[in-house]
Amino acid sequence: TGMIDALKKKNVDLAILSAMTYVMADKEVPVKVLLKKTWSNGAFYYSCLVVKANSGIKNIKDLKNKKIAYVDEKSTSGYLYPQVHLKKKNISDSYFKSVIFSGNHAASIELLETGKVDAVAVFADDEKATIGAWGRFAKSKNFKVKVLWVSEPIPNDPIVVRQAFYDENPKLTHEIMY
């Protein structure tokens, strides 16, 4: 919401937006996508539910009465995609012992690594979730996770420019891009 407001007020001309924020921003302020590939090695990233590898949790049904952490209610991979998947399986928040919103992917991984939660919803860079938030943010190099679920591809977070800025400064915008 803050980034969208900043774009509308012309306090920000260029921004990196999550997929969800981009959809919301595009409805409120015209933006032009400059680059779609920002975080992973491809045009897409994925959402996944992961647990500690040695947790004994084998599937989503094993999460009953366990603690889960999501990133934020507006996080595409850290909440929205997992929620859709869980709802399809008739699993609501009451299925879990507790639900926590950590604020970011790094904090979710820390909660899992320290045992404060049993599962987290975070991003993965590839469709098999061999690389993801745990590899980037875990404190221990030996930290291992078990992937319980991986989403369909999610379009990568775009770098955008306000359309009006682009229209007034096309040469500058292209120089910034390169």
mmCIF file of C-alpha atoms in Angstrom:
data_model
loop_
_atom_site.group_PDB
_atom_site.id
_atom_site.type_symbol
_atom_site.label_atom_id
_atom_site.label_comp_id
_atom_site.label_asym_id
_atom_site.label_seq_id
_atom_site.Cartn_x
_atom_site.Cartn_y
_atom_site.Cartn_z
ATOM 1 C CA THR A 1 0.000 0.000 0.000
ATOM 2 C CA GLY A 2 2.845 2.384 0.867
ATOM 3 C CA MET A 3 4.581 1.788 -2.455
ATOM 4 C CA ILE A 4 1.356 2.273 -4.404
ATOM 5 C CA ASP A 5 0.709 5.553 -2.569
ATOM 6 C CA ALA A 6 4.263 6.699 -3.285
ATOM 7 C CA LEU A 7 3.808 5.952 -6.993
ATOM 8 C CA LYS A 8 0.466 7.808 -7.066
ATOM 9 C CA LYS A 9 1.942 10.849 -5.292
ATOM 10 C CA LYS A 10 4.938 10.817 -7.669
ATOM 11 C CA ASN A 11 7.328 10.317 -4.721
ATOM 12 C CA VAL A 12 8.621 7.169 -6.449
ATOM 13 C CA ASP A 13 9.179 6.758 -10.178
ATOM 14 C CA LEU A 14 10.742 3.270 -10.277
ATOM 15 C CA ALA A 15 9.799 0.365 -8.016
ATOM 16 C CA ILE A 16 10.212 -3.364 -7.520
ATOM 17 C CA LEU A 17 6.771 -4.774 -6.802
ATOM 18 C CA SER A 18 5.554 -8.187 -5.781
ATOM 19 C CA ALA A 19 3.128 -9.845 -8.191
ATOM 20 C CA MET A 20 0.182 -8.963 -5.941
ATOM 21 C CA THR A 21 1.307 -5.355 -5.462
ATOM 22 C CA TYR A 22 1.796 -4.973 -9.213
ATOM 23 C CA VAL A 23 -1.795 -6.078 -9.882
ATOM 24 C CA MET A 24 -3.065 -3.615 -7.250
ATOM 25 C CA ALA A 25 -0.807 -0.776 -8.465
ATOM 26 C CA ASP A 26 -1.776 -1.221 -12.097
ATOM 27 C CA LYS A 27 -5.425 -0.578 -11.163
ATOM 28 C CA GLU A 28 -4.613 2.659 -9.313
ATOM 29 C CA VAL A 29 -1.679 4.220 -11.154
ATOM 30 C CA PRO A 30 -0.531 3.408 -14.680
ATOM 31 C CA VAL A 31 2.834 1.631 -14.579
ATOM 32 C CA LYS A 32 5.062 0.152 -17.256
ATOM 33 C CA VAL A 33 6.955 -3.082 -16.595
ATOM 34 C CA LEU A 34 10.648 -2.675 -17.363
ATOM 35 C CA LEU A 35 11.941 -6.034 -16.176
ATOM 36 C CA LYS A 36 10.184 -9.185 -15.024
ATOM 37 C CA LYS A 37 13.119 -11.315 -13.907
ATOM 38 C CA THR A 38 14.441 -9.988 -10.627
ATOM 39 C CA TRP A 39 14.922 -12.697 -7.980
ATOM 40 C CA SER A 40 15.177 -16.216 -9.347
ATOM 41 C CA ASN A 41 16.905 -17.738 -12.335
ATOM 42 C CA GLY A 42 13.806 -17.634 -14.503
ATOM 43 C CA ALA A 43 10.659 -15.758 -15.346
ATOM 44 C CA PHE A 44 8.795 -17.438 -12.479
ATOM 45 C CA TYR A 45 9.120 -18.274 -8.824
ATOM 46 C CA TYR A 46 7.041 -20.584 -6.644
ATOM 47 C CA SER A 47 5.338 -20.769 -3.285
ATOM 48 C CA CYS A 48 5.969 -23.733 -1.047
ATOM 49 C CA LEU A 49 5.190 -25.137 2.359
ATOM 50 C CA VAL A 50 8.266 -26.463 4.119
ATOM 51 C CA VAL A 51 9.125 -28.099 7.429
ATOM 52 C CA LYS A 52 12.411 -29.081 9.028
ATOM 53 C CA ALA A 53 13.755 -32.184 7.305
ATOM 54 C CA ASN A 54 13.954 -34.088 10.602
ATOM 55 C CA SER A 55 10.501 -33.002 11.872
ATOM 56 C CA GLY A 56 8.725 -36.271 11.141
ATOM 57 C CA ILE A 57 6.062 -34.322 9.255
ATOM 58 C CA LYS A 58 5.446 -36.143 5.988
ATOM 59 C CA ASN A 59 2.533 -34.281 4.394
ATOM 60 C CA ILE A 60 0.129 -31.395 4.852
ATOM 61 C CA LYS A 61 -2.309 -33.506 6.893
ATOM 62 C CA ASP A 62 0.472 -33.961 9.476
ATOM 63 C CA LEU A 63 0.301 -30.201 10.143
ATOM 64 C CA LYS A 64 -2.901 -30.578 12.176
ATOM 65 C CA ASN A 65 -2.454 -28.770 15.518
ATOM 66 C CA LYS A 66 1.010 -27.558 14.477
ATOM 67 C CA LYS A 67 2.318 -23.981 14.347
ATOM 68 C CA ILE A 68 2.619 -22.355 10.921
ATOM 69 C CA ALA A 69 4.150 -19.044 9.839
ATOM 70 C CA TYR A 70 3.161 -17.006 6.829
ATOM 71 C CA VAL A 71 5.023 -13.948 5.617
ATOM 72 C CA ASP A 72 2.266 -11.352 5.284
ATOM 73 C CA GLU A 73 -1.395 -11.342 4.274
ATOM 74 C CA LYS A 74 -0.447 -9.655 0.984
ATOM 75 C CA SER A 75 2.528 -11.883 0.205
ATOM 76 C CA THR A 76 1.937 -13.850 -2.976
ATOM 77 C CA SER A 77 4.208 -16.798 -2.175
ATOM 78 C CA GLY A 78 4.226 -16.365 1.587
ATOM 79 C CA TYR A 79 0.449 -16.411 2.045
ATOM 80 C CA LEU A 80 -1.935 -16.068 -0.909
ATOM 81 C CA TYR A 81 -0.943 -19.119 -2.951
ATOM 82 C CA PRO A 82 -0.686 -21.390 0.109
ATOM 83 C CA GLN A 83 -4.103 -20.198 1.303
ATOM 84 C CA VAL A 84 -5.716 -21.116 -2.017
ATOM 85 C CA HIS A 85 -4.100 -24.551 -1.906
ATOM 86 C CA LEU A 86 -5.112 -25.186 1.699
ATOM 87 C CA LYS A 87 -8.686 -24.034 1.073
ATOM 88 C CA LYS A 88 -8.918 -26.532 -1.805
ATOM 89 C CA LYS A 89 -8.017 -29.201 0.761
ATOM 90 C CA ASN A 90 -10.636 -27.802 3.183
ATOM 91 C CA ILE A 91 -7.941 -26.649 5.595
ATOM 92 C CA SER A 92 -8.537 -23.347 7.376
ATOM 93 C CA ASP A 93 -6.468 -21.522 9.990
ATOM 94 C CA SER A 94 -8.340 -23.382 12.750
ATOM 95 C CA TYR A 95 -6.617 -26.583 11.543
ATOM 96 C CA PHE A 96 -3.367 -25.279 13.032
ATOM 97 C CA LYS A 97 -2.413 -24.801 16.669
ATOM 98 C CA SER A 98 -1.338 -21.263 15.803
ATOM 99 C CA VAL A 99 -0.833 -19.014 12.799
ATOM 100 C CA ILE A 100 1.888 -16.351 12.819
ATOM 101 C CA PHE A 101 2.697 -13.597 10.333
ATOM 102 C CA SER A 102 6.447 -13.068 10.424
ATOM 103 C CA GLY A 103 6.715 -9.975 8.207
ATOM 104 C CA ASN A 104 9.226 -11.367 5.700
ATOM 105 C CA HIS A 105 10.697 -14.587 4.313
ATOM 106 C CA ALA A 106 13.899 -14.341 6.363
ATOM 107 C CA ALA A 107 11.916 -14.077 9.600
ATOM 108 C CA SER A 108 9.782 -17.086 8.625
ATOM 109 C CA ILE A 109 12.894 -19.173 8.029
ATOM 110 C CA GLU A 110 14.323 -18.061 11.372
ATOM 111 C CA LEU A 111 11.099 -19.121 13.117
ATOM 112 C CA LEU A 112 11.324 -22.548 11.483
ATOM 113 C CA GLU A 113 15.042 -22.939 12.110
ATOM 114 C CA THR A 114 14.690 -22.066 15.815
ATOM 115 C CA GLY A 115 11.692 -24.378 16.249
ATOM 116 C CA LYS A 116 9.198 -21.634 17.063
ATOM 117 C CA VAL A 117 6.962 -22.920 14.252
ATOM 118 C CA ASP A 118 6.585 -26.310 12.601
ATOM 119 C CA ALA A 119 5.985 -25.123 9.026
ATOM 120 C CA VAL A 120 6.382 -22.022 6.886
ATOM 121 C CA ALA A 121 5.069 -20.733 3.590
ATOM 122 C CA VAL A 122 7.929 -19.138 1.639
ATOM 123 C CA PHE A 123 9.251 -18.707 -1.895
ATOM 124 C CA ALA A 124 11.164 -21.228 -3.959
ATOM 125 C CA ASP A 125 13.232 -20.379 -7.018
ATOM 126 C CA ASP A 126 12.452 -23.511 -9.011
ATOM 127 C CA GLU A 127 9.509 -25.833 -9.634
ATOM 128 C CA LYS A 128 10.978 -28.626 -7.507
ATOM 129 C CA ALA A 129 11.811 -26.244 -4.657
ATOM 130 C CA THR A 130 15.433 -27.313 -4.554
ATOM 131 C CA ILE A 131 16.420 -23.682 -3.975
ATOM 132 C CA GLY A 132 14.420 -21.226 -1.893
ATOM 133 C CA ALA A 133 14.183 -18.891 1.078
ATOM 134 C CA TRP A 134 15.809 -21.453 3.419
ATOM 135 C CA GLY A 135 18.995 -21.477 1.297
ATOM 136 C CA ARG A 136 19.163 -17.713 1.279
ATOM 137 C CA PHE A 137 18.182 -16.941 4.885
ATOM 138 C CA ALA A 138 19.005 -19.920 7.140
ATOM 139 C CA LYS A 139 21.674 -19.139 9.731
ATOM 140 C CA SER A 140 23.108 -22.669 9.659
ATOM 141 C CA LYS A 141 24.631 -23.981 6.448
ATOM 142 C CA ASN A 142 23.439 -27.452 7.515
ATOM 143 C CA PHE A 143 19.774 -26.427 7.770
ATOM 144 C CA LYS A 144 17.638 -28.806 5.711
ATOM 145 C CA VAL A 145 13.956 -28.656 4.884
ATOM 146 C CA LYS A 146 11.350 -31.034 3.577
ATOM 147 C CA VAL A 147 9.022 -29.589 0.953
ATOM 148 C CA LEU A 148 5.376 -30.541 1.462
ATOM 149 C CA TRP A 149 3.897 -28.613 -1.454
ATOM 150 C CA VAL A 150 4.976 -26.411 -4.377
ATOM 151 C CA SER A 151 2.663 -24.038 -6.245
ATOM 152 C CA GLU A 152 2.214 -23.517 -9.920
ATOM 153 C CA PRO A 153 4.551 -20.870 -11.397
ATOM 154 C CA ILE A 154 4.125 -17.290 -10.170
ATOM 155 C CA PRO A 155 5.264 -14.457 -12.471
ATOM 156 C CA ASN A 156 8.448 -12.920 -11.118
ATOM 157 C CA ASP A 157 8.354 -9.580 -9.305
ATOM 158 C CA PRO A 158 8.524 -6.810 -11.893
ATOM 159 C CA ILE A 159 10.543 -3.634 -11.873
ATOM 160 C CA VAL A 160 8.141 -0.915 -12.974
ATOM 161 C CA VAL A 161 8.165 2.760 -13.810
ATOM 162 C CA ARG A 162 5.241 5.145 -13.572
ATOM 163 C CA GLN A 163 3.816 5.416 -17.086
ATOM 164 C CA ALA A 164 3.805 9.236 -16.890
ATOM 165 C CA PHE A 165 7.508 9.246 -15.931
ATOM 166 C CA TYR A 166 8.274 6.919 -18.830
ATOM 167 C CA ASP A 167 6.291 9.081 -21.261
ATOM 168 C CA GLU A 168 8.183 12.205 -20.124
ATOM 169 C CA ASN A 169 11.619 10.528 -19.859
ATOM 170 C CA PRO A 170 11.863 7.564 -22.250
ATOM 171 C CA LYS A 171 15.582 8.005 -22.946
ATOM 172 C CA LEU A 172 16.458 8.270 -19.232
ATOM 173 C CA THR A 173 14.274 5.249 -18.445
ATOM 174 C CA HIS A 174 16.061 3.134 -21.062
ATOM 175 C CA GLU A 175 19.455 4.300 -19.787
ATOM 176 C CA ILE A 176 18.476 3.225 -16.279
ATOM 177 C CA MET A 177 17.361 -0.168 -17.609
ATOM 178 C CA TYR A 178 20.796 -0.835 -19.067
#
